[in-house]
Coordinates of C-alpha atoms in Angstrom, one line a residue:
Chain A
M1034 CA 4.6 141.3 129.7
S1035 CA 7.2 144.0 130.3
Q1036 CA 7.4 145.4 133.8
V1037 CA 7.6 148.9 132.7
Q1038 CA 4.2 149.4 131.1
G1039 CA 0.9 150.7 132.2
G1040 CA 0.9 153.4 134.8
F1041 CA 4.7 153.4 135.0
T1042 CA 5.9 156.3 132.8
K1043 CA 9.3 157.2 131.4
Q1044 CA 9.3 160.3 133.7
M1045 CA 8.8 158.0 136.7
A1046 CA 11.7 155.8 135.6
R1047 CA 13.9 158.9 135.1
N1048 CA 13.0 160.2 138.5
M1049 CA 13.8 156.9 140.1
F1050 CA 17.2 157.0 138.4
Y1051 CA 18.1 160.5 139.5
G1052 CA 16.7 160.1 143.0
G1053 CA 18.2 156.6 143.5
A1054 CA 21.6 157.7 142.2
V1055 CA 21.8 160.8 144.3
F1056 CA 20.5 159.0 147.4
F1057 CA 23.0 156.1 147.2
A1058 CA 25.9 158.4 146.3
L1059 CA 25.3 160.5 149.4
L1060 CA 24.8 157.4 151.6
F1061 CA 28.1 156.0 150.2
A1062 CA 29.9 159.2 150.8
A1063 CA 28.6 159.3 154.4
I1064 CA 29.8 155.8 155.1
V1065 CA 33.2 156.4 153.5
F1066 CA 33.5 159.4 155.7
H1067 CA 32.9 157.3 158.7
T1068 CA 35.3 154.7 157.4
E1069 CA 38.0 157.4 157.0
Q1070 CA 37.8 158.0 160.7
R1071 CA 38.4 154.4 161.5
I1072 CA 41.3 153.8 159.1
P1073 CA 44.1 155.1 161.3
E1074 CA 43.2 152.7 164.1
R1075 CA 42.5 149.7 161.9
S1076 CA 45.7 150.2 159.9
N1077 CA 47.9 151.1 162.8
A1078 CA 48.7 154.3 161.0
A1079 CA 50.9 155.5 163.9
A1080 CA 53.4 152.8 162.8
I1081 CA 53.8 154.2 159.3
T1082 CA 57.5 155.2 159.5
P1083 CA 59.4 156.9 156.7
Q1084 CA 60.8 153.5 156.1
V1085 CA 57.4 152.0 155.5
V1086 CA 56.6 154.9 153.1
A1087 CA 59.9 154.2 151.3
G1088 CA 59.1 150.5 151.1
K1089 CA 55.7 151.2 149.6
K1090 CA 57.4 153.2 146.9
I1091 CA 59.7 150.3 146.2
W1092 CA 56.7 148.0 146.0
E1093 CA 55.0 150.3 143.5
T1094 CA 57.9 151.2 141.3
R1095 CA 58.9 147.6 140.8
N1096 CA 55.3 146.8 139.8
C1097 CA 55.2 143.9 142.3
I1098 CA 51.4 143.9 142.0
G1099 CA 51.8 142.7 138.4
C1100 CA 52.5 139.2 139.7
H1101 CA 51.7 139.1 143.4
T1102 CA 48.6 139.9 145.4
L1103 CA 48.7 142.2 148.5
L1104 CA 45.7 141.7 150.8
G1105 CA 44.2 139.6 148.0
E1106 CA 44.5 142.2 145.3
G1107 CA 46.7 142.2 142.3
A1108 CA 47.7 139.4 139.9
Y1109 CA 47.4 135.8 140.8
F1110 CA 50.6 134.6 139.4
A1111 CA 52.8 134.7 142.5
P1112 CA 52.1 134.3 146.3
E1113 CA 50.2 136.6 148.5
L1114 CA 52.5 139.0 150.3
G1115 CA 50.3 140.6 152.9
N1116 CA 51.4 138.0 155.5
V1117 CA 54.7 137.0 153.9
I1118 CA 56.8 138.3 156.9
E1119 CA 54.8 136.2 159.2
R1120 CA 55.0 133.2 156.8
R1121 CA 58.7 133.4 155.9
G1122 CA 60.4 136.0 158.2
P1123 CA 62.3 139.1 157.1
D1124 CA 65.6 137.4 156.4
F1125 CA 64.1 134.9 154.1
V1126 CA 62.4 137.6 152.1
K1127 CA 65.6 139.5 151.6
A1128 CA 67.6 136.5 150.7
W1129 CA 65.0 135.3 148.3
M1130 CA 64.9 138.6 146.5
K1131 CA 68.7 138.6 146.2
A1132 CA 68.7 135.1 144.7
Q1133 CA 66.3 135.9 141.9
P1134 CA 65.9 134.7 139.2
T1135 CA 66.3 131.0 140.1
G1136 CA 66.7 130.1 136.5
A1137 CA 65.1 126.7 137.2
P1138 CA 63.9 125.5 133.7
H1139 CA 60.2 126.1 133.0
R1140 CA 59.5 127.4 136.5
R1141 CA 58.0 130.9 137.1
Q1142 CA 60.8 133.5 137.3
M1143 CA 61.0 136.6 139.4
P1144 CA 63.2 139.4 138.0
Q1145 CA 66.3 140.6 139.8
F1146 CA 65.6 144.1 141.0
N1147 CA 69.1 144.9 142.3
L1148 CA 67.8 146.5 145.4
T1149 CA 70.3 147.9 147.9
E1150 CA 70.4 146.6 151.5
Q1151 CA 68.6 149.8 152.5
Q1152 CA 65.9 149.3 149.9
L1153 CA 65.4 145.7 151.0
D1154 CA 65.0 146.8 154.6
D1155 CA 62.4 149.4 153.5
L1156 CA 60.5 146.8 151.6
V1157 CA 60.5 144.5 154.6
E1158 CA 59.3 147.3 156.9
F1159 CA 56.5 148.0 154.5
L1160 CA 55.4 144.4 154.4
K1161 CA 55.8 144.0 158.1
W1162 CA 53.5 147.0 158.7
T1163 CA 51.0 145.6 156.1
G1164 CA 50.9 142.3 158.0
Q1165 CA 49.6 144.3 161.1
I1166 CA 46.5 145.7 159.3
N1167 CA 43.2 144.5 160.7
T1168 CA 41.9 142.5 157.7
E1169 CA 39.1 140.8 159.5
K1170 CA 41.2 137.6 159.9
W1171 CA 42.0 137.3 156.2
P1172 CA 43.7 135.2 154.8
P1173 CA 42.1 132.0 156.2
N1174 CA 45.5 130.4 156.8
I1175 CA 49.2 131.2 156.7
E1176 CA 49.6 130.1 153.1
G1177 CA 47.7 133.3 152.0
Chain B
M1379 CA 18.8 156.4 100.3
S1380 CA 21.4 153.8 99.7
T1381 CA 23.9 156.5 98.7
H1382 CA 23.5 158.4 101.9
V1383 CA 23.3 155.9 104.8
L1384 CA 25.3 158.2 107.0
K1385 CA 23.2 161.0 108.2
Y1386 CA 25.9 163.3 109.3
E1387 CA 29.3 163.7 107.6
S1388 CA 31.1 164.2 110.9
Q1389 CA 30.2 160.8 112.2
K1390 CA 33.0 159.6 110.0
V1391 CA 35.6 160.3 112.6
A1392 CA 34.3 157.3 114.5
K1393 CA 35.9 155.0 111.9
L1394 CA 39.4 155.9 113.0
Y1395 CA 38.6 155.1 116.6
F1396 CA 37.0 151.8 115.7
V1397 CA 39.9 150.6 113.6
A1398 CA 42.4 151.5 116.4
A1399 CA 40.2 149.8 118.9
L1400 CA 40.2 146.6 117.0
A1401 CA 44.0 146.7 116.4
L1402 CA 44.6 147.2 120.1
F1403 CA 42.1 144.5 120.9
T1404 CA 44.1 142.1 118.8
A1405 CA 47.3 143.0 120.5
Q1406 CA 45.6 142.6 123.9
I1407 CA 44.6 139.0 123.0
L1408 CA 48.2 138.1 121.8
F1409 CA 49.6 139.3 125.1
G1410 CA 46.9 137.3 126.9
L1411 CA 48.0 134.1 125.1
G1412 CA 51.5 134.8 126.2
L1413 CA 50.4 135.2 129.8
G1414 CA 48.4 132.0 129.6
L1415 CA 51.5 130.2 128.4
Q1416 CA 53.6 131.8 131.3
Y1417 CA 51.2 130.1 133.7
L1418 CA 52.4 126.8 132.4
I1419 CA 55.9 127.4 131.1
G1420 CA 57.1 129.8 133.8
D1421 CA 60.2 131.1 132.0
F1422 CA 58.5 131.7 128.7
M1423 CA 59.8 135.0 127.3
F1424 CA 61.8 135.6 130.5
P1425 CA 63.6 137.9 131.1
Y1426 CA 62.6 139.9 128.0
I1427 CA 58.9 140.1 128.8
P1428 CA 58.3 139.1 132.5
F1429 CA 54.8 138.3 133.5
N1430 CA 54.2 141.6 135.3
V1431 CA 55.1 143.5 132.2
A1432 CA 53.0 141.4 129.9
R1433 CA 50.0 141.6 132.3
M1434 CA 50.3 145.3 132.5
V1435 CA 50.3 145.5 128.7
H1436 CA 47.3 143.1 128.5
T1437 CA 45.1 145.0 131.0
N1438 CA 46.2 148.5 129.9
L1439 CA 45.4 147.7 126.2
L1440 CA 42.0 146.4 127.3
I1441 CA 41.2 149.7 129.0
V1442 CA 42.6 151.8 126.2
W1443 CA 40.8 150.0 123.4
L1444 CA 37.5 150.1 125.2
L1445 CA 38.0 153.8 125.7
F1446 CA 38.7 154.1 122.0
G1447 CA 35.5 152.1 121.4
F1448 CA 33.5 154.3 123.7
M1449 CA 34.8 157.5 122.2
G1450 CA 34.2 156.2 118.6
A1451 CA 30.7 155.1 119.6
A1452 CA 30.0 158.6 121.1
Y1453 CA 31.3 160.4 118.0
Y1454 CA 29.1 158.2 115.9
L1455 CA 26.0 158.2 118.0
V1456 CA 25.9 161.8 119.3
P1457 CA 25.5 163.6 116.0
E1458 CA 22.7 161.3 115.0
E1459 CA 20.9 161.6 118.3
A1460 CA 21.4 165.4 118.5
E1461 CA 20.5 165.7 114.8
T1462 CA 23.4 168.0 114.1
E1463 CA 27.0 167.8 113.0
L1464 CA 29.7 167.2 115.6
H1465 CA 30.9 170.4 117.2
S1466 CA 34.4 169.9 116.0
P1467 CA 35.4 166.9 113.8
K1468 CA 39.0 168.3 113.6
L1469 CA 39.4 168.2 117.4
A1470 CA 38.1 164.6 117.4
V1471 CA 40.8 163.6 114.8
A1472 CA 43.5 165.5 116.6
L1473 CA 42.6 163.9 120.0
F1474 CA 42.6 160.5 118.3
W1475 CA 46.2 160.9 117.2
I1476 CA 47.3 162.3 120.5
F1477 CA 45.7 159.4 122.4
L1478 CA 47.0 156.8 120.0
V1479 CA 50.6 158.1 120.1
A1480 CA 50.5 158.5 123.9
G1481 CA 49.1 155.0 124.3
A1482 CA 51.7 153.5 121.9
L1483 CA 54.6 155.3 123.7
T1484 CA 53.3 154.1 127.0
I1485 CA 53.2 150.5 125.9
L1486 CA 56.6 150.8 124.3
G1487 CA 57.9 152.2 127.6
Y1488 CA 56.5 149.2 129.5
L1489 CA 58.2 146.8 127.1
T1490 CA 61.6 148.5 126.6
V1491 CA 62.5 150.2 129.9
P1492 CA 62.6 148.7 133.4
Y1493 CA 59.5 149.9 135.3
A1494 CA 61.5 151.6 138.0
R1495 CA 63.5 153.5 135.4
L1496 CA 60.3 154.4 133.6
A1497 CA 59.0 155.8 136.8
E1498 CA 62.1 157.9 137.3
L1499 CA 62.1 159.2 133.7
T1500 CA 58.5 160.2 133.7
G1501 CA 58.5 162.2 136.9
N1502 CA 56.8 159.7 139.2
D1503 CA 58.6 161.4 142.1
L1504 CA 56.6 164.6 141.5
L1505 CA 53.4 162.7 142.2
Q1506 CA 53.6 159.0 142.9
T1507 CA 50.8 157.3 141.0
M1508 CA 52.4 154.3 139.3
G1509 CA 52.6 150.7 140.2
R1510 CA 49.0 150.2 141.2
E1511 CA 47.0 147.6 139.3
F1512 CA 45.5 148.9 136.1
L1513 CA 46.7 152.4 137.0
E1514 CA 50.4 151.6 136.1
Q1515 CA 50.5 154.4 133.5
P1516 CA 53.3 157.0 134.0
L1517 CA 52.2 160.5 135.1
P1518 CA 52.4 162.1 131.7
T1519 CA 50.1 159.4 130.3
K1520 CA 47.6 159.9 133.1
L1521 CA 47.6 163.6 132.5
G1522 CA 47.3 163.0 128.8
I1523 CA 44.2 160.8 129.4
V1524 CA 42.7 163.7 131.4
V1525 CA 43.4 166.2 128.6
V1526 CA 42.0 163.8 125.9
A1527 CA 39.0 163.1 128.0
L1528 CA 38.2 166.8 128.6
G1529 CA 38.6 167.6 124.9
F1530 CA 36.4 164.7 123.9
L1531 CA 33.7 165.6 126.5
Y1532 CA 33.8 169.2 125.5
N1533 CA 33.3 168.1 121.9
V1534 CA 30.3 165.8 122.5
S1535 CA 28.7 167.9 125.1
M1536 CA 28.7 171.0 122.8
T1537 CA 27.2 168.8 120.1
V1538 CA 24.4 167.7 122.5
L1539 CA 23.9 171.2 123.8
K1540 CA 23.3 172.7 120.3
G1541 CA 21.1 169.8 119.2
R1542 CA 18.2 167.6 120.2
K1543 CA 18.6 166.2 123.7
T1544 CA 17.6 162.5 123.8
S1545 CA 17.6 160.3 126.9
I1546 CA 20.2 158.1 125.2
S1547 CA 22.7 160.9 124.6
L1548 CA 22.1 162.3 128.1
V1549 CA 22.7 158.9 129.7
L1550 CA 25.8 158.4 127.6
L1551 CA 27.1 161.8 128.5
M1552 CA 26.5 161.2 132.2
G1553 CA 28.4 157.9 131.9
L1554 CA 31.3 159.5 130.0
W1555 CA 31.6 162.5 132.4
G1556 CA 31.5 160.1 135.3
L1557 CA 34.2 158.0 133.7
A1558 CA 36.5 161.1 133.5
L1559 CA 35.6 162.3 137.0
F1560 CA 36.3 159.0 138.7
F1561 CA 39.6 158.7 136.8
L1562 CA 40.8 161.7 138.8
F1563 CA 41.1 159.3 141.8
S1564 CA 44.0 157.7 140.0
F1565 CA 46.0 160.7 141.2
V1566 CA 45.2 159.9 144.8
N1567 CA 47.8 157.7 146.3
P1568 CA 48.0 158.1 150.1
H1569 CA 51.0 156.6 152.0
N1570 CA 48.6 154.5 154.0
L1571 CA 48.0 151.3 151.9
V1572 CA 44.5 150.9 153.3
R1573 CA 43.4 154.4 152.2
D1574 CA 45.2 153.9 148.9
K1575 CA 43.3 150.7 148.2
M1576 CA 39.9 152.3 149.2
Y1577 CA 40.3 155.2 146.8
W1578 CA 41.8 152.9 144.1
W1579 CA 38.4 151.2 144.0
F1580 CA 36.7 154.6 143.3
V1581 CA 38.3 154.3 139.9
V1582 CA 38.1 150.6 139.2
H1583 CA 34.7 149.7 140.8
L1584 CA 32.8 152.9 140.2
W1585 CA 33.9 152.6 136.5
V1586 CA 33.0 149.0 135.7
E1587 CA 30.1 148.6 138.1
G1588 CA 29.0 152.2 138.1
V1589 CA 29.3 154.8 135.4
W1590 CA 30.4 152.4 132.6
E1591 CA 27.0 150.7 133.0
L1592 CA 25.4 153.9 131.9
I1593 CA 27.5 153.9 128.8
L1594 CA 26.7 150.2 128.2
G1595 CA 23.0 150.9 128.6
A1596 CA 23.0 153.9 126.3
L1597 CA 24.9 152.1 123.5
L1598 CA 22.7 149.0 123.8
A1599 CA 19.5 151.1 123.7
Y1600 CA 20.7 153.0 120.7
V1601 CA 21.4 149.9 118.6
L1602 CA 18.1 148.4 119.7
I1603 CA 16.2 151.5 118.6
K1604 CA 17.9 151.5 115.3
T1605 CA 17.6 147.8 114.5
T1606 CA 14.2 147.0 115.9
G1607 CA 12.3 150.2 115.3
V1608 CA 10.6 149.9 118.7
D1609 CA 9.3 153.2 120.1
R1610 CA 11.9 155.4 121.7
E1611 CA 9.5 156.0 124.6
V1612 CA 9.5 152.3 125.5
I1613 CA 13.2 151.9 125.1
D1614 CA 14.0 155.0 127.1
K1615 CA 11.9 153.8 130.0
W1616 CA 13.8 150.5 130.1
L1617 CA 17.1 152.3 129.9
Y1618 CA 16.3 154.5 132.9
V1619 CA 15.0 151.6 135.0
I1620 CA 18.1 149.5 134.2
I1621 CA 20.6 152.3 135.0
A1622 CA 18.6 153.2 138.1
F1623 CA 19.1 149.7 139.4
A1624 CA 22.7 149.6 138.3
L1625 CA 23.6 152.6 140.5
M1626 CA 21.2 151.7 143.4
T1627 CA 23.0 148.4 143.7
G1628 CA 26.4 149.2 142.3
I1629 CA 27.4 152.2 144.4
L1630 CA 27.1 150.5 147.8
G1631 CA 28.1 147.3 146.0
T1632 CA 31.6 148.8 146.1
G1633 CA 31.6 147.3 149.6
H1634 CA 32.3 143.9 148.2
H1635 CA 35.9 145.1 147.6
F1636 CA 36.2 146.4 151.2
Y1637 CA 35.9 143.1 153.1
F1638 CA 39.5 142.3 153.8
I1639 CA 41.7 145.3 153.0
G1640 CA 41.6 146.9 156.4
L1641 CA 38.3 148.7 156.3
P1642 CA 35.6 148.2 159.0
G1643 CA 33.7 145.0 159.3
Y1644 CA 30.3 146.6 158.5
W1645 CA 31.3 146.6 154.8
Q1646 CA 30.8 142.9 154.8
W1647 CA 27.1 143.4 155.4
I1648 CA 26.8 146.4 153.0
G1649 CA 28.8 144.8 150.3
S1650 CA 27.1 141.4 150.5
V1651 CA 23.6 142.8 150.5
F1652 CA 24.0 145.3 147.7
S1653 CA 26.3 143.4 145.5
A1654 CA 24.0 140.4 145.7
M1655 CA 21.5 142.6 143.9
E1656 CA 23.9 143.8 141.3
P1657 CA 22.8 141.0 138.9
I1658 CA 19.3 142.6 138.8
P1659 CA 20.1 145.3 136.3
F1660 CA 22.0 142.8 134.1
F1661 CA 19.1 140.4 134.2
M1662 CA 16.8 143.3 133.2
M1663 CA 19.1 144.1 130.3
T1664 CA 18.7 140.6 129.0
V1665 CA 14.9 140.7 129.3
F1666 CA 15.0 144.1 127.7
A1667 CA 17.1 143.0 124.7
F1668 CA 15.0 139.9 124.0
N1669 CA 11.8 141.8 124.4
M1670 CA 12.7 144.6 122.0
V1671 CA 13.9 142.2 119.4
Q1672 CA 10.7 140.1 119.7
R1673 CA 8.6 143.2 119.4
R1674 CA 10.5 144.6 116.5
R1675 CA 8.7 146.7 113.9
R1676 CA 11.2 146.2 111.1
E1677 CA 13.7 143.7 109.8
H1678 CA 17.0 145.5 109.9
P1679 CA 19.3 144.3 107.1
N1680 CA 22.2 144.1 109.6
Q1681 CA 21.2 141.0 111.6
A1682 CA 24.8 140.6 112.8
A1683 CA 24.5 143.7 114.9
V1684 CA 21.3 142.3 116.4
L1685 CA 23.1 139.2 117.4
W1686 CA 25.9 141.1 119.1
A1687 CA 23.4 143.2 121.0
V1688 CA 21.5 140.2 122.3
G1689 CA 24.8 138.5 123.0
T1690 CA 25.9 141.5 125.1
S1691 CA 22.9 141.3 127.2
V1692 CA 23.2 137.6 127.8
L1693 CA 26.9 137.4 128.4
G1694 CA 26.9 140.6 130.4
F1695 CA 24.4 138.9 132.7
L1696 CA 26.5 135.7 132.9
G1697 CA 29.8 137.4 133.4
A1698 CA 29.1 140.5 135.5
G1699 CA 25.9 139.1 137.1
L1700 CA 26.2 135.4 137.7
W1701 CA 30.0 135.0 137.9
G1702 CA 30.1 138.1 140.1
F1703 CA 27.4 136.7 142.4
I1704 CA 29.2 133.4 143.0
H1705 CA 32.0 135.0 144.9
T1706 CA 30.4 138.3 146.1
L1707 CA 29.0 137.2 149.5
S1708 CA 31.6 137.9 152.2
P1709 CA 31.7 134.4 153.7
V1710 CA 32.4 133.0 150.2
N1711 CA 34.8 135.8 149.3
Y1712 CA 36.7 135.1 152.4
Y1713 CA 38.0 131.9 150.6
T1714 CA 37.9 133.0 147.0
H1715 CA 39.4 136.5 147.4
G1716 CA 42.5 136.8 145.2
T1717 CA 42.1 133.3 143.6
Q1718 CA 41.5 132.2 140.0
V1719 CA 37.8 132.6 140.6
T1720 CA 38.3 136.3 140.4
A1721 CA 40.2 135.9 137.2
A1722 CA 37.3 133.9 135.8
H1723 CA 34.8 136.6 136.7
G1724 CA 37.0 139.4 135.4
H1725 CA 37.4 137.8 132.0
L1726 CA 33.7 137.0 131.4
A1727 CA 32.4 140.3 132.8
F1728 CA 34.7 142.4 130.6
Y1729 CA 34.0 140.3 127.6
G1730 CA 30.3 140.0 128.1
A1731 CA 29.5 143.5 129.1
Y1732 CA 32.1 145.9 127.6
V1733 CA 33.9 144.1 124.8
L1734 CA 30.6 142.9 123.3
V1735 CA 28.9 146.3 123.6
V1736 CA 31.7 148.0 121.8
I1737 CA 31.6 145.3 119.0
T1738 CA 27.8 145.7 118.9
L1739 CA 28.3 149.4 118.1
I1740 CA 31.1 148.7 115.6
S1741 CA 29.1 146.1 113.9
Y1742 CA 26.1 148.4 113.6
A1743 CA 28.1 151.5 112.6
M1744 CA 31.0 150.2 110.5
P1745 CA 28.9 149.2 107.4
T1746 CA 27.3 152.7 107.4
L1747 CA 30.7 154.3 107.7
R1748 CA 31.6 152.3 104.6
G1749 CA 28.6 153.5 102.7
R1750 CA 26.0 150.8 103.1
L1751 CA 23.3 149.9 105.5
A1752 CA 24.5 146.4 106.1
N1753 CA 27.2 144.1 104.9
S1754 CA 26.6 141.2 102.5
R1755 CA 25.0 138.1 103.7
K1756 CA 28.3 136.2 103.5
A1757 CA 30.1 138.8 105.5
Q1758 CA 27.4 138.9 108.2
S1759 CA 27.4 135.1 108.3
V1760 CA 31.2 135.1 109.0
E1761 CA 30.7 137.8 111.6
M1762 CA 28.0 135.8 113.4
W1763 CA 30.3 132.8 113.3
S1764 CA 33.0 134.9 115.0
F1765 CA 30.6 135.8 117.8
W1766 CA 30.1 132.1 118.5
I1767 CA 33.7 131.1 118.2
M1768 CA 34.9 133.9 120.5
T1769 CA 32.1 133.2 122.9
V1770 CA 32.8 129.5 123.0
G1771 CA 36.6 130.2 123.5
M1772 CA 35.8 132.6 126.3
A1773 CA 33.4 130.1 127.9
V1774 CA 36.1 127.4 127.9
M1775 CA 38.6 129.8 129.5
V1776 CA 36.1 130.9 132.1
L1777 CA 35.0 127.4 133.1
A1778 CA 38.7 126.3 133.2
L1779 CA 39.6 129.3 135.4
T1780 CA 36.6 128.6 137.6
G1781 CA 37.7 125.0 138.0
A1782 CA 41.2 126.2 138.8
G1783 CA 39.9 128.6 141.4
V1784 CA 37.7 126.0 143.1
L1785 CA 40.6 123.6 143.4
Q1786 CA 42.9 126.4 144.6
V1787 CA 40.4 127.2 147.3
W1788 CA 40.2 123.5 148.2
L1789 CA 43.9 123.0 148.5
Q1790 CA 45.3 126.3 149.7
R1791 CA 42.5 128.2 151.5
L1792 CA 40.1 125.7 153.1
P1793 CA 42.4 123.6 155.2
T1794 CA 42.9 125.1 158.7
S1795 CA 46.2 123.2 159.1
G1796 CA 48.6 121.7 156.6
A1797 CA 47.2 123.8 153.7
M1798 CA 49.2 123.5 150.5
G1799 CA 51.5 126.4 149.6
F1800 CA 50.8 128.8 146.7
M1801 CA 53.3 127.4 144.2
A1802 CA 52.6 123.8 145.1
T1803 CA 48.9 124.5 144.5
Q1804 CA 49.7 126.1 141.2
D1805 CA 51.3 122.9 140.0
Q1806 CA 48.1 121.1 140.8
L1807 CA 46.1 123.5 138.5
A1808 CA 48.2 122.8 135.4
F1809 CA 45.4 120.8 133.7
F1810 CA 43.0 123.8 134.1
Y1811 CA 45.6 126.2 132.8
W1812 CA 46.1 124.1 129.7
V1813 CA 42.4 124.1 129.0
R1814 CA 42.3 127.9 129.6
L1815 CA 45.1 128.3 127.1
A1816 CA 43.2 126.2 124.5
G1817 CA 40.2 128.4 125.1
G1818 CA 42.4 131.4 124.5
V1819 CA 43.5 130.0 121.2
V1820 CA 39.9 129.4 120.2
F1821 CA 39.1 133.0 121.2
L1822 CA 42.0 134.2 119.0
A1823 CA 40.6 132.2 116.1
G1824 CA 37.2 133.9 116.7
L1825 CA 38.8 137.3 116.6
V1826 CA 40.7 136.5 113.4
T1827 CA 37.3 135.3 111.9
Y1828 CA 35.8 138.6 113.1
L1829 CA 38.5 140.7 111.5
S1830 CA 38.3 138.8 108.3
S1831 CA 34.6 139.5 108.0
F1832 CA 35.6 143.1 107.2
F1833 CA 37.3 142.0 104.1
I1834 CA 34.4 139.9 102.6
G1835 CA 32.7 141.8 99.8
G1836 CA 29.5 140.9 98.1
E1837 CA 26.2 142.7 97.6
P1838 CA 25.0 144.5 100.7
V1839 CA 21.7 143.2 102.1
T1840 CA 19.1 145.9 101.5
E1841 CA 16.0 146.9 103.5
A1842 CA 13.7 145.2 101.0
E1843 CA 15.6 141.9 101.0
A1844 CA 15.6 141.9 104.8
Q1845 CA 11.8 142.3 104.8
A1846 CA 11.4 139.6 102.3
A1847 CA 13.6 137.2 104.2
S1848 CA 11.9 138.0 107.5
H1849 CA 9.8 134.8 107.3
G1850 CA 13.0 133.0 107.9
G1851 CA 13.1 134.2 111.4
G1852 CA 16.2 136.4 112.0
V1853 CA 17.8 136.1 115.4
L1854 CA 14.4 135.7 117.2
R1855 CA 10.9 135.1 115.9
R1856 CA 8.9 138.3 115.9
V1857 CA 6.0 138.5 118.2
P1858 CA 3.1 140.5 116.8
A1859 CA 2.6 143.8 118.7
Q1860 CA 0.1 143.3 121.5
A1861 CA -3.1 145.4 121.3

C-alpha cells in the first residue's frame, strides 16, 4: 500500500532529494537575482533619502513591528502602517505619537517614545516612502 | 539490559538541553497568556510589559527552546546512530551554559531596558540588525548564536564523521547546517525595506518551510525506527521522499511571502503554485507515521512516545499543511495577509510540527536518560492525557483565531467603501479573543499535566509486559506484515 515500494529504491529516493533540492535552489536563486534588478524601480529606491534611512532606524529600534504590521508583516495588535500617511496624513501621525499613551482604561496602549521633532519627521519620511512602494495594490482598502 | 538502556554515556548531555527547553517552553506559554489578555484588556501590564515586549519574549523563547530541543535531540540521537561516543561532551555542556546564559540575559534585557536603549548599549549602530520580527536579538546575542551553532555543528559533525553514517544522521546534519547557514541572513539588513523584507524571509521561511523540515523528518524517522522496529531501509526511503517534496515545494513556496511587499507580480504565480503543493510532504508524513506504526514489528514499552510521533504527523499536516493552504493562494492572501488568519496558522503549524516533534524526542529519550526503557504505566497515561489536553487547547485557540480572522476580513478588508477601521474591527472580535484565551488556559493546563508526568514514579513498563499487553491494541492496531 505504500507508494515507495517495489521498483522504487532508497537510492532513487535519495537522488530525487538531492537533485530536486539543488535544482529548485538554483532556480530560486536565479529568480531572486532577477527580482533584485527590479527592486530599485518597484520600491522607488531613488527616493530613499538619508531621512528615510534614519526613519527606518527609528522604526526598528522602537520595535514598532512588535505591535503593528508594515506591508502586512509584523504583529496584528495595532494598525497597518504601510499606508498610514495616506490614511491619516503626516501631522496626525506626529501628533498621535506625541499624545501616547492615551491612558484610556482597558484600551490598548502605545508607549511614549519621546522622539524629537527631527526623529518624528524622519519616521514620517520613512512611512511616506513606504507608502509609495508598488505592493500590487495591497492593502485592499485604505483601512489597511 | 535494563541497567544499561543508554547505549552511549555521552548521550547524557541531552538531558540538560531537554530540561532547559521545557522550562523555556513554560515561560513562553505564560507570556502567551499575557498577550492573549492584552488583546482584551488593552492596558494589562502596561507600561511595565507592553505588548511588543511581551510578544518579542514569547516568540524569541519559542525559537530558543526549539533550538535547545533540536540540539538536545542531536546530542542524543547522533552517538546512537553513529555508534560512537560524542566527539566532545564537555564542549556540549559548555555551549549549553553559554547559550542558556546568553538567552536569559537577552530576555532580561528585553524586559528591563527600553528597546532603543538596549540597541544603543549592545552596539546596534555597528551593524543594524535589531527590530525586525523574530530577529529582535541584540548583535552580541546574534553573534553568540552563531558561535554556539558552529561549536555544536562541529561537535555532531565530528561524531558522525568518525562513526557510522546513517541516512537519519545525514539528513539531520543537513537540516542543522542549513539552519545555521540561513541564520546568517539575519545580519543582512539593507536600507531598502523591500530588500530587507525579501532577505528576512530567507531566515524565517527557509527555516520553517525548508531546512527545519529535514530536522523534523529525521527526528520523526528516528523515533519511528526505535519504537516500531520497522526496517531502516523502508523508513529511510520514506524520509528521503518526504524531504525531497518538502524542498521541491518549499523553496519556491517562499514566493507566498513575496506577494505584497514590493516584489514583482510573478511571485503571485510562483508562490501560489508551489506553496499550494506544500501540504504534500506533510500529508506523506502522516501516511508514513500511521503506516510504520501499523506495520510495527515490536511493541515498544514507551507507547506515549508513539502517540507524540503520530500526533506530530497529524497536527503538522493540519497546521502547516491545511491551515497554510487556506490562505496561501494569492487572491485569498490579498484579503487575509496580516490578519488573525495568519496568527491561527502560525500557532498550529509551530505546535503541530516543531513543538510536537521536540516533545516526541523528549518523550522517547527522557526515560532512557533516567535509566529505564519507558516510564510507568501511570506516568505514560498522564503524559498521553497531556497530549490531548494541549491539543484540544490549541485547537480551540486556532479555531477562535480563524473565526476572528474571517470576521476581520469581512469587516475591514472586503468592503470597497466604508470599511471598518482596524481598532473598531478589533472590538468586534472580542468574543473570539475570549475563546482564544480560554484555549490558552486549557493549553497551559495540558502543559502542567505534561510536566507533572515527569514526577510520577511507579514500576517502569518492560519489554515483556509491552509484548504481553499488545493484544490490547496500543495506539494503533497492528497489521500483520504483508508477504
